[in-house]
mmCIF file of C-alpha atoms in Angstrom:
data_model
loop_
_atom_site.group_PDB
_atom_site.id
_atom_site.type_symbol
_atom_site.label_atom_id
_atom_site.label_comp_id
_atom_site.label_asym_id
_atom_site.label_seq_id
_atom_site.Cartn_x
_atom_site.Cartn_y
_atom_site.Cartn_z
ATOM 1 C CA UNK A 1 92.206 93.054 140.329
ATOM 2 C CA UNK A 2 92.307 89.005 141.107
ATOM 3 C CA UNK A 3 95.151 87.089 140.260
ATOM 4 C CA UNK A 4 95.159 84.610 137.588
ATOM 5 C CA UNK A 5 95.311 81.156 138.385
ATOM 6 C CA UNK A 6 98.146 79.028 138.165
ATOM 7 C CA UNK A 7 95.894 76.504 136.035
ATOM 8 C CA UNK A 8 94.974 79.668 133.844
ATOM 9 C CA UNK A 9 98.447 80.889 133.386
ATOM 10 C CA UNK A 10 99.232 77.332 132.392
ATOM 11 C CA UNK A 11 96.649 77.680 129.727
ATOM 12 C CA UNK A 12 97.489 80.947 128.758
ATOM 13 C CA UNK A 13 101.011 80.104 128.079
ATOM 14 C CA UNK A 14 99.497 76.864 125.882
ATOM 15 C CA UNK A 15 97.711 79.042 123.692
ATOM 16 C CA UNK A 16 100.392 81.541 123.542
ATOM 17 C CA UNK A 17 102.505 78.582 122.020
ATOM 18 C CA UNK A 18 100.201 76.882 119.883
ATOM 19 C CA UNK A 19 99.727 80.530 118.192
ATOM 20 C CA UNK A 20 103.181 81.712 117.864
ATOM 21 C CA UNK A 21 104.230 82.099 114.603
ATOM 22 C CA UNK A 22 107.316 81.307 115.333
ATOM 23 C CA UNK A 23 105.804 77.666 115.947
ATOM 24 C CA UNK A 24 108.006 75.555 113.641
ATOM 25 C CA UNK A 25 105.105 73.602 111.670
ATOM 26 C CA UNK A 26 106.398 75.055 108.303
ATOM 27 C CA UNK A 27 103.687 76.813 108.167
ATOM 28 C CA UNK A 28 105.800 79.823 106.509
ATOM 29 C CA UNK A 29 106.076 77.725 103.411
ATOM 30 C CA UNK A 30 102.137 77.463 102.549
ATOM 31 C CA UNK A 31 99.804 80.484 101.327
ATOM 32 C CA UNK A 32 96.802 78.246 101.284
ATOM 33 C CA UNK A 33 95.988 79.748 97.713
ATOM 34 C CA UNK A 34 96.848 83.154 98.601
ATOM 35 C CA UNK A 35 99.950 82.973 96.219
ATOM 36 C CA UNK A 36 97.605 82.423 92.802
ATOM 37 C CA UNK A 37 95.482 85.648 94.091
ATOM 38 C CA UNK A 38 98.999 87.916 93.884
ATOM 39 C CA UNK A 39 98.978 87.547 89.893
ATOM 40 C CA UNK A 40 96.752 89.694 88.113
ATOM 41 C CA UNK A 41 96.915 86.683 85.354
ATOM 42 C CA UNK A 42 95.342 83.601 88.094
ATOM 43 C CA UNK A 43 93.468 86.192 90.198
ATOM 44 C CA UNK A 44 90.516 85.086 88.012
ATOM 45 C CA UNK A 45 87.604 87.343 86.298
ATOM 46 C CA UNK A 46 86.951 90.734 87.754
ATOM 47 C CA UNK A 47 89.060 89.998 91.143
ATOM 48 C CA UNK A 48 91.479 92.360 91.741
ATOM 49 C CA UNK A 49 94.991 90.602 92.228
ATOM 50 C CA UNK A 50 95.939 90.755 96.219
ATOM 51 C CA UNK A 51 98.682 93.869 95.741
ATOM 52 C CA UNK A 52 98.137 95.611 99.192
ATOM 53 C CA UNK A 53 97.328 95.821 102.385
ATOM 54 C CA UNK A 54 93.273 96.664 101.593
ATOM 55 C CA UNK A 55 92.723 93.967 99.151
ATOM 56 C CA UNK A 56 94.893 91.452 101.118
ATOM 57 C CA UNK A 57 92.401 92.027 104.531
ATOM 58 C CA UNK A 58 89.149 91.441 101.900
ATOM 59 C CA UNK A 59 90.727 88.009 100.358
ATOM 60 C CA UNK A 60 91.692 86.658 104.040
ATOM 61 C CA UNK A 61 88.379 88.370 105.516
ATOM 62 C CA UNK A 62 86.679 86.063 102.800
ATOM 63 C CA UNK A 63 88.804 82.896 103.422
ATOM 64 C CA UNK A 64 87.833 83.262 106.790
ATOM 65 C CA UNK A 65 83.748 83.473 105.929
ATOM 66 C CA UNK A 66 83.709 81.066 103.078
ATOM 67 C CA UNK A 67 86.067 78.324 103.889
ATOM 68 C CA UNK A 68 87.655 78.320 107.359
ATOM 69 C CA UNK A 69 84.477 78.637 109.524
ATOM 70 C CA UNK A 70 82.943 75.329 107.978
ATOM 71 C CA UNK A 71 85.849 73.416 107.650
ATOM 72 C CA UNK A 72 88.667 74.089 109.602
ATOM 73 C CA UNK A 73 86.983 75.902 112.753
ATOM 74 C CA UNK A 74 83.902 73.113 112.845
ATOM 75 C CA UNK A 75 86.776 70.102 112.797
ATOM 76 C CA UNK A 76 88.688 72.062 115.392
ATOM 77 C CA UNK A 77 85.464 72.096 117.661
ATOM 78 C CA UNK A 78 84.468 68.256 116.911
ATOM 79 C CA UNK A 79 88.298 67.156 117.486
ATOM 80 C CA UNK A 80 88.495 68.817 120.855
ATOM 81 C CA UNK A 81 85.346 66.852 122.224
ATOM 82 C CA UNK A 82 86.174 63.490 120.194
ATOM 83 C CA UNK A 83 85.437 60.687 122.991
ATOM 84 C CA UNK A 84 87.336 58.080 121.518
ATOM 85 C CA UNK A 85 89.576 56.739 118.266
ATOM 86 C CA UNK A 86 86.373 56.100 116.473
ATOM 87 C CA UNK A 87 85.196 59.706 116.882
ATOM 88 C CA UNK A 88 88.667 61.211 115.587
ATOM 89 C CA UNK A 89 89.117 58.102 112.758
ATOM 90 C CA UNK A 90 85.595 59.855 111.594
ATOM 91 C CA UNK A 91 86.711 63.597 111.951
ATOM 92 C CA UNK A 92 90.331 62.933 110.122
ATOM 93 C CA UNK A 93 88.507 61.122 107.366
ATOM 94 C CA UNK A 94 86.023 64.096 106.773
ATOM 95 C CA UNK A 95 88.357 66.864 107.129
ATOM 96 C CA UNK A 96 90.395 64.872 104.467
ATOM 97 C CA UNK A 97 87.381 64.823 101.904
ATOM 98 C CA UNK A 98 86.403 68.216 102.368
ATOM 99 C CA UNK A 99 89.760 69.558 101.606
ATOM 100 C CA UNK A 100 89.677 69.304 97.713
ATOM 101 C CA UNK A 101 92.471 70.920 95.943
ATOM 102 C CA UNK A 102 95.120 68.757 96.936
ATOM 103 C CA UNK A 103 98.072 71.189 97.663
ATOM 104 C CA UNK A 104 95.623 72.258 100.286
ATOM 105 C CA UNK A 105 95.356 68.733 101.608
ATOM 106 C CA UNK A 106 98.824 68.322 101.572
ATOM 107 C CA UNK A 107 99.784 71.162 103.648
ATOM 108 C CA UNK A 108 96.893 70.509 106.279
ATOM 109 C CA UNK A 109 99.162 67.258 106.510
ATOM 110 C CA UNK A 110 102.428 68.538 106.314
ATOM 111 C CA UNK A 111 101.610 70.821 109.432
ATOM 112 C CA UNK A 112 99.899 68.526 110.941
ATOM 113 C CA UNK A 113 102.327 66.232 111.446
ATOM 114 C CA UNK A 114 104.879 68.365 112.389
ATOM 115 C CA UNK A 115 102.480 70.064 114.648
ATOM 116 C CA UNK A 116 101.898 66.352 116.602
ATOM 117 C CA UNK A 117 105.388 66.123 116.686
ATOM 118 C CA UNK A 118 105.933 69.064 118.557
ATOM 119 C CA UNK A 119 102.774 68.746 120.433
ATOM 120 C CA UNK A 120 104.083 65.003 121.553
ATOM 121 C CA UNK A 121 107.245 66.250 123.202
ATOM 122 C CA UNK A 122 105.940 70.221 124.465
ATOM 123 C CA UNK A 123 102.450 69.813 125.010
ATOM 124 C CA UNK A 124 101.766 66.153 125.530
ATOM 125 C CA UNK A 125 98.201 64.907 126.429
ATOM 126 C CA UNK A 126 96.735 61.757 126.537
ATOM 127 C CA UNK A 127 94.284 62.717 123.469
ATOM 128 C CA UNK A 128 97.516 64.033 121.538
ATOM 129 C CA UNK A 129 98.920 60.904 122.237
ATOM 130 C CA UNK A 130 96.175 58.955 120.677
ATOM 131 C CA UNK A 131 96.356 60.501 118.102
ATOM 132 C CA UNK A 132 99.872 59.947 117.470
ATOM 133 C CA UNK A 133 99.114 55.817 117.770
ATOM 134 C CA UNK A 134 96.396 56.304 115.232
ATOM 135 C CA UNK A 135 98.561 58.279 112.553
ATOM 136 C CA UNK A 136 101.386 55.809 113.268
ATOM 137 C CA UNK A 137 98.914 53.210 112.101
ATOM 138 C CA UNK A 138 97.457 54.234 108.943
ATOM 139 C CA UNK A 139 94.219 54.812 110.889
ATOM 140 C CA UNK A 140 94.219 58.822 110.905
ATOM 141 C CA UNK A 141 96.445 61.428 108.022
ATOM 142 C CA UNK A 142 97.349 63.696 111.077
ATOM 143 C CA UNK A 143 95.765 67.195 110.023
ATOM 144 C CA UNK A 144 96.651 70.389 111.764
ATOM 145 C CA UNK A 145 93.743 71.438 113.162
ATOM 146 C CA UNK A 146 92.806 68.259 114.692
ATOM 147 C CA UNK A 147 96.463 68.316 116.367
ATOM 148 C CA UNK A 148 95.530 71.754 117.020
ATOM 149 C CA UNK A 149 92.217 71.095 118.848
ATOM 150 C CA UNK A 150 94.124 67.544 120.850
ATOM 151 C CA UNK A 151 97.075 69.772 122.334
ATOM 152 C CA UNK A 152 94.586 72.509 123.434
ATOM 153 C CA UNK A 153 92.432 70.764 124.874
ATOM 154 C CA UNK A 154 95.104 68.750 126.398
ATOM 155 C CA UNK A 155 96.223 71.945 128.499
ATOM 156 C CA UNK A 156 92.413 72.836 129.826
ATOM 157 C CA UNK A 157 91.592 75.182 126.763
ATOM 158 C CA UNK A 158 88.283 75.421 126.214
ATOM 159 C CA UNK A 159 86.837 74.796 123.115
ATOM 160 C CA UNK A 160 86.000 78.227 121.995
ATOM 161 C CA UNK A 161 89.246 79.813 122.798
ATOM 162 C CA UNK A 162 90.836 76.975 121.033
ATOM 163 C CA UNK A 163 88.913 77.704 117.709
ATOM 164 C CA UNK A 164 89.547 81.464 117.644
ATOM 165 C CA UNK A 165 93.188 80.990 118.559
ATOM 166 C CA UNK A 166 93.021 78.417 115.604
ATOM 167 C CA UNK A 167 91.625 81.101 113.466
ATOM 168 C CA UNK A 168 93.580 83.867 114.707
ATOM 169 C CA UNK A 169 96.986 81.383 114.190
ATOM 170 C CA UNK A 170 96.082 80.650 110.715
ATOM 171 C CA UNK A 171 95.575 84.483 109.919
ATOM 172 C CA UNK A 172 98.894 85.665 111.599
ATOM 173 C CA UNK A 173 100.745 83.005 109.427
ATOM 174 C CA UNK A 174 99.160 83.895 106.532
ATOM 175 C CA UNK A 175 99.365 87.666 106.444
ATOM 176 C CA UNK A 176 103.250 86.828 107.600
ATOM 177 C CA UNK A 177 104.198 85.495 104.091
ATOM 178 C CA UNK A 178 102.055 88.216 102.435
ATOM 179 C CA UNK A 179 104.663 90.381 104.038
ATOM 180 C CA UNK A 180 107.347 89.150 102.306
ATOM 181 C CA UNK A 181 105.148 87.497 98.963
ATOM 182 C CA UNK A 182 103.541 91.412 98.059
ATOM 183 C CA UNK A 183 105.502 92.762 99.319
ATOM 184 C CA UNK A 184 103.940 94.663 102.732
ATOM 185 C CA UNK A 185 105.331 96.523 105.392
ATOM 186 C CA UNK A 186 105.521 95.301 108.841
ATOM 187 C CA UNK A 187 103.272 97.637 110.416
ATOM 188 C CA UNK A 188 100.839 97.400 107.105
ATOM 189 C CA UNK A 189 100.926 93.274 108.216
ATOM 190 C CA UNK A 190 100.075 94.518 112.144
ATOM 191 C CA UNK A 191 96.841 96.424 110.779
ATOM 192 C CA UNK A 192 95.873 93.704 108.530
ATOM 193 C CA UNK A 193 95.674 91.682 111.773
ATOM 194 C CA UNK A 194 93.859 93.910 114.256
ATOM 195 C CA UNK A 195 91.159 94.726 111.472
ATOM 196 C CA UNK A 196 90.270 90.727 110.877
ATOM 197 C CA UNK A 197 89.789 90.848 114.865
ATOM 198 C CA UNK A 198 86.091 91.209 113.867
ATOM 199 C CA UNK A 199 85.985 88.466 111.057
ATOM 200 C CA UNK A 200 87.770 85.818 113.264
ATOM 201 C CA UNK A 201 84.942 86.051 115.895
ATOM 202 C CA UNK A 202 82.491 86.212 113.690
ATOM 203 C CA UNK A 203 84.164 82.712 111.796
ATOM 204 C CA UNK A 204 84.422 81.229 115.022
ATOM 205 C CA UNK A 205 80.500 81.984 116.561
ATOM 206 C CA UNK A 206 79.549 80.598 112.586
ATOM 207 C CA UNK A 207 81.594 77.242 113.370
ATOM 208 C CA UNK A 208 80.047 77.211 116.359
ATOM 209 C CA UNK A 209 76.347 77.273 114.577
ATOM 210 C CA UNK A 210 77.480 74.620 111.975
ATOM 211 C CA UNK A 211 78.478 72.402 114.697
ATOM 212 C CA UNK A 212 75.090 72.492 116.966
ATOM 213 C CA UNK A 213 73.264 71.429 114.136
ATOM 214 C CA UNK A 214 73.917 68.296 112.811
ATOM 215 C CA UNK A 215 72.156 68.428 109.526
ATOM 216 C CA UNK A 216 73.734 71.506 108.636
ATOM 217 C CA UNK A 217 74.314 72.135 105.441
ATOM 218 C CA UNK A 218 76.974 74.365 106.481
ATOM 219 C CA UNK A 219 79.779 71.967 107.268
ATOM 220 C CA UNK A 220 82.441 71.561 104.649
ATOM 221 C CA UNK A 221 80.327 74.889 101.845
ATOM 222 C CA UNK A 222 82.773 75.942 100.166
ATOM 223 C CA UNK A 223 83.475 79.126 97.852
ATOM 224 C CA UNK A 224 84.389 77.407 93.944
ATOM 225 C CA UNK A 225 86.484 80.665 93.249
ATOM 226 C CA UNK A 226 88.284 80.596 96.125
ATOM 227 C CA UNK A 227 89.224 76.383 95.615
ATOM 228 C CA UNK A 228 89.626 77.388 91.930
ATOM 229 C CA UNK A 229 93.051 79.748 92.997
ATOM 230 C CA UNK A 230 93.865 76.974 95.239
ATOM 231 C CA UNK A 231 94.202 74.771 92.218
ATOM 232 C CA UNK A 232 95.518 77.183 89.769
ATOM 233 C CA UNK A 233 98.808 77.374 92.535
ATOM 234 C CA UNK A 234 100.498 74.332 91.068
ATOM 235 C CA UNK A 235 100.205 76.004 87.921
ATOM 236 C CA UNK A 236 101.829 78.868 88.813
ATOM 237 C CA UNK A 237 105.080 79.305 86.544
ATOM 238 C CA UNK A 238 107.128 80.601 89.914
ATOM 239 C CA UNK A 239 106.025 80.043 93.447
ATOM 240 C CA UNK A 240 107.245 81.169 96.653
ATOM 241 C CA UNK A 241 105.149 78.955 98.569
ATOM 242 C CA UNK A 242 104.217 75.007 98.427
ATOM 243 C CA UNK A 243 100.668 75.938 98.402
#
């Protein structure tokens, strides 16, 4: 058996970083929508609210499919390549319009930012620190997967790994609040996980499509039921979540 690299080990523990949940972005305060899907009253027409471990694995199996992999996951892909400021002034701007409901927005902010401050003093790179300058001047918003993308790529990640580990982060944060939000069990959580293995490669090799193809029309599609719930969160008469 060879022996890792040091450069790969270096990598390695980069990713294992960027991924932990334990990553202080404040992550743990966000459901990304999930919240309005745990009420039987905003889980909308014929959806079953999100009350177990089954159901939960379907609605984050689908959030994967029908928003991640053209949004998120394609952004993540076209910030880790971005040349110059123009390139990530362009890919800030578009991940910002295709973000609709605004709590959403918001928390792809509020991550973000926190996520380029930690990035900035653990991981810094000469592409995180650009885009640092540009957020300090009004130029960029400072989204979390574009930080995400920057401090990866910063530490030799390639941009593959970086978008499943994106994927895989945002699922392992998400199905961590379910835990408590449902409530779940633990182990119920660590099943959830291993069976959206599948659906996180097959979100990633989908961003990967969108992003060869530059008249796509899969970047930024959207499911309208799944932005409705985001919007119905600030509705919500008690939340446990910002979003």
């Amino acid at each position: 058996m060879s022996t890792p690299s040091p450069s790969a080990m270096h990598a390695l523990g980069a990713l294992l970083q960027l991924t932990d949940s334990a990553l202080p972005t404040g992550a743990f305060s966000h459901s990304f929508g999930l919240e309005s899907a745990l009420d039987a009253s905003t889980a909308g027409p014929g959806a079953d609210p999100v009350s177990d471990e089954h159901v939960l694995r379907a609605w984050l199996a689908e959030y994967l499919a029908l928003q991640l992999a053209s949004t998120d996951a394609v952004i993540v892909r076209r910030a880790w390549r971005a040349g110059s400021d123009a390139d990530l002034i362009s890919i800030d701007a578009e991940l910002g319009a295709l973000l609709v409901p605004r709590q959403i927005r918001e928390a792809s902010l509020r991550t973000g930012r926190r996520l380029i401050e930690i990035a900035t003093e653990a991981l810094p790179s000469p592409g995180v620190e650009r885009y640092v300058a540009l957020v300090a001047s009004g130029s960029c918003s400072g989204h979390a997967a574009i930080a995400f993308a920057l401090a990866a790529a910063g530490r030799g990640i390639d941009a593959d790994t970086a978008t499943e580990a994106y994927l895989h982060a945002t699922v392992l944060s998400l199905v961590t609040n379910a835990v408590r939000a449902i409530p779940l069990g633990q182990l119920a959580g660590q099943r959830v996980i291993a069976a959206l293995d599948a659906d996180v490669r097959e979100a990633a090799a989908r961003s990967a499509e969108i992003d060869r193809d530059p008249a796509s029309l899969g970047f930024g599609v959207a499911a309208p039921a799944l932005e409705i719930h985001q919007m119905r969160h600030e509705h919500l008469h008690a939340r446990m979540f910002a979003s």
